[in-house]
mmCIF file of C-alpha atoms in Angstrom:
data_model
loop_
_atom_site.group_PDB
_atom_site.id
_atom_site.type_symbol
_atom_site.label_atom_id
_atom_site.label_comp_id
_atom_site.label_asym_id
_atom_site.label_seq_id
_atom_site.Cartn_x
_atom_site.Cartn_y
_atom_site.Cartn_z
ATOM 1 C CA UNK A 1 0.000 0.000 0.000
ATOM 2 C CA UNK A 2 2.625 2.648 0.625
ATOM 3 C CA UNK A 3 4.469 1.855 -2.550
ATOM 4 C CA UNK A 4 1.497 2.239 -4.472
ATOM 5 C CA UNK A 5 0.789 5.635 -2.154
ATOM 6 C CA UNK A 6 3.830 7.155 -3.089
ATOM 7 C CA UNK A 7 3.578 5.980 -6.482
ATOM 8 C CA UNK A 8 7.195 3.613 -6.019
ATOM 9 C CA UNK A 9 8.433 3.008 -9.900
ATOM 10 C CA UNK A 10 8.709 -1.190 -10.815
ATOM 11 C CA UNK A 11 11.859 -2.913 -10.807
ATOM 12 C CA UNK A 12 13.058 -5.726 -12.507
ATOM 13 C CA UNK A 13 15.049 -7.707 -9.703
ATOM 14 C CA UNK A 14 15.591 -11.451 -9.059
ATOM 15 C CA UNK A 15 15.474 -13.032 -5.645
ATOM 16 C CA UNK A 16 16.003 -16.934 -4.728
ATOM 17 C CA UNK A 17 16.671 -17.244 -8.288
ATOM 18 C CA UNK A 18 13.100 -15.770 -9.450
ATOM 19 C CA UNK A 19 12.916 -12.736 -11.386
ATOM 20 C CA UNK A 20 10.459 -10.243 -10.510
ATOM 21 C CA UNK A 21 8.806 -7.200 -11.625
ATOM 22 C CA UNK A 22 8.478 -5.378 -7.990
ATOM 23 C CA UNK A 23 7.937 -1.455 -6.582
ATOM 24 C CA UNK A 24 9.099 -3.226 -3.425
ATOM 25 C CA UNK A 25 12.528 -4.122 -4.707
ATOM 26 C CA UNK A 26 14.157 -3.933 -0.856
ATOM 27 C CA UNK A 27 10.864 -5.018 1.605
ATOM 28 C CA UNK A 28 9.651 -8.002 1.242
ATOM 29 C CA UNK A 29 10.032 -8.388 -2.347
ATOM 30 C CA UNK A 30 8.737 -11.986 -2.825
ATOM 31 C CA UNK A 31 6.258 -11.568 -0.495
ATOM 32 C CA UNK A 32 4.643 -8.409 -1.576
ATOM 33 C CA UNK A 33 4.543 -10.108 -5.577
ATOM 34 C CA UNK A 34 2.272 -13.054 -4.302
ATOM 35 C CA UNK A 35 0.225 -10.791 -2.443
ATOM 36 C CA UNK A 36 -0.283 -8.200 -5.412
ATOM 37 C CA UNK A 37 -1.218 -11.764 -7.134
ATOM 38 C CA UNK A 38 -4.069 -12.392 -4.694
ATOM 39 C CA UNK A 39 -5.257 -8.745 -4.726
ATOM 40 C CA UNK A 40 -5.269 -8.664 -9.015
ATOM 41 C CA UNK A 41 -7.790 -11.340 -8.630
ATOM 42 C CA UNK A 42 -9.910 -9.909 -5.507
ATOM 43 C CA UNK A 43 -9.338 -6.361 -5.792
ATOM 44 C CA UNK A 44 -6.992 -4.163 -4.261
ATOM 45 C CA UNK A 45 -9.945 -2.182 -2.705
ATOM 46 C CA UNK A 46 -10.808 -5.356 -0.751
ATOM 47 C CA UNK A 47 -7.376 -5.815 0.446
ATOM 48 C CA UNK A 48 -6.794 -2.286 1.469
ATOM 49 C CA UNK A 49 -10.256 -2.580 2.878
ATOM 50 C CA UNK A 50 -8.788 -5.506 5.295
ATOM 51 C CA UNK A 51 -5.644 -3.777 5.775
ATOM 52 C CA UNK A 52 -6.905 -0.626 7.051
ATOM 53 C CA UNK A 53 -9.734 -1.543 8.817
ATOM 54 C CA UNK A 54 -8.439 -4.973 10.361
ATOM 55 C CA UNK A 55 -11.705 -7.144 8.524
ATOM 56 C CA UNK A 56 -11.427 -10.821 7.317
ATOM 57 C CA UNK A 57 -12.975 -9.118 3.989
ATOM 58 C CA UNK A 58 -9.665 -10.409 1.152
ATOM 59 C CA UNK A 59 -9.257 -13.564 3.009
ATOM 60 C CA UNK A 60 -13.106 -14.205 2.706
ATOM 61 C CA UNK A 61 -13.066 -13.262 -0.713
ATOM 62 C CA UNK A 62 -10.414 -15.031 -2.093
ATOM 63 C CA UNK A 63 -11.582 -18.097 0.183
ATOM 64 C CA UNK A 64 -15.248 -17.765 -1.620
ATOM 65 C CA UNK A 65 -12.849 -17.696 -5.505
ATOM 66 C CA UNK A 66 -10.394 -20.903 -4.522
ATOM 67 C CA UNK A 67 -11.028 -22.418 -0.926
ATOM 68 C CA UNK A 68 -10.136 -22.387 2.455
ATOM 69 C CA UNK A 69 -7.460 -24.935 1.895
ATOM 70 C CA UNK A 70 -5.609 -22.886 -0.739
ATOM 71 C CA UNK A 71 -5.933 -19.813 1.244
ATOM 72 C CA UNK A 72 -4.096 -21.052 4.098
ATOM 73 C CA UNK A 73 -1.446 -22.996 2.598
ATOM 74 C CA UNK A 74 -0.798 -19.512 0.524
ATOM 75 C CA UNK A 75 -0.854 -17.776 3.936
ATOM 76 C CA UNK A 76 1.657 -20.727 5.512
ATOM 77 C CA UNK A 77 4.179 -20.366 2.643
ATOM 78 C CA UNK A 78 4.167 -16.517 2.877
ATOM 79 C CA UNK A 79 4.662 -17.138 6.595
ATOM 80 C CA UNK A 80 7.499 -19.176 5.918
ATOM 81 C CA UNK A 81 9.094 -16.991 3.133
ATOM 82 C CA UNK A 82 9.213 -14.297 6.390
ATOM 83 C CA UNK A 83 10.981 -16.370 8.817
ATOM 84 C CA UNK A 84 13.529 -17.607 6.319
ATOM 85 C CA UNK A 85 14.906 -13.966 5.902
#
């Protein structure tokens, strides 16, 4: 959200051996590319809607498009991407 706020330019960059097109080249690189995934197919209204106002709206919504299983082995793997930084 605050890349997109301040309007953060796209990189091309490459991280575990995965090249990305990013505008969060140093935070969370990986991370923030499988979440804009999600969001192209929700909405980033919805997620920004979640972020800001702490709802279970995105994760509903993208649970309601895939399933519940899907969601939270997405959310696991994101998890884990975190902890092995």
């Amino acid at each position: 959200m605050a890349s997109k706020a301040l309007n953060t330019p796209y990189e091309n960059v490459k991280y575990f051996d995965i090249s990305l097109h990013t505008n969060t080249p140093d935070y969370y690189p990986l991370e923030c590319a499988l979440v804009n995934q999600m969001a192209y197919v929700i909405g980033e209204d919805i997620l920004f809607d979640s972020t800001l106002h702490a709802n279970n709206n995105f994760r509903d919504s993208f649970i309601s498009l895939t399933s519940e299983k899907v969601f939270f082995k997405i959310q696991k793997n994101i998890d884990l991407l975190i902890e092995t930084r």
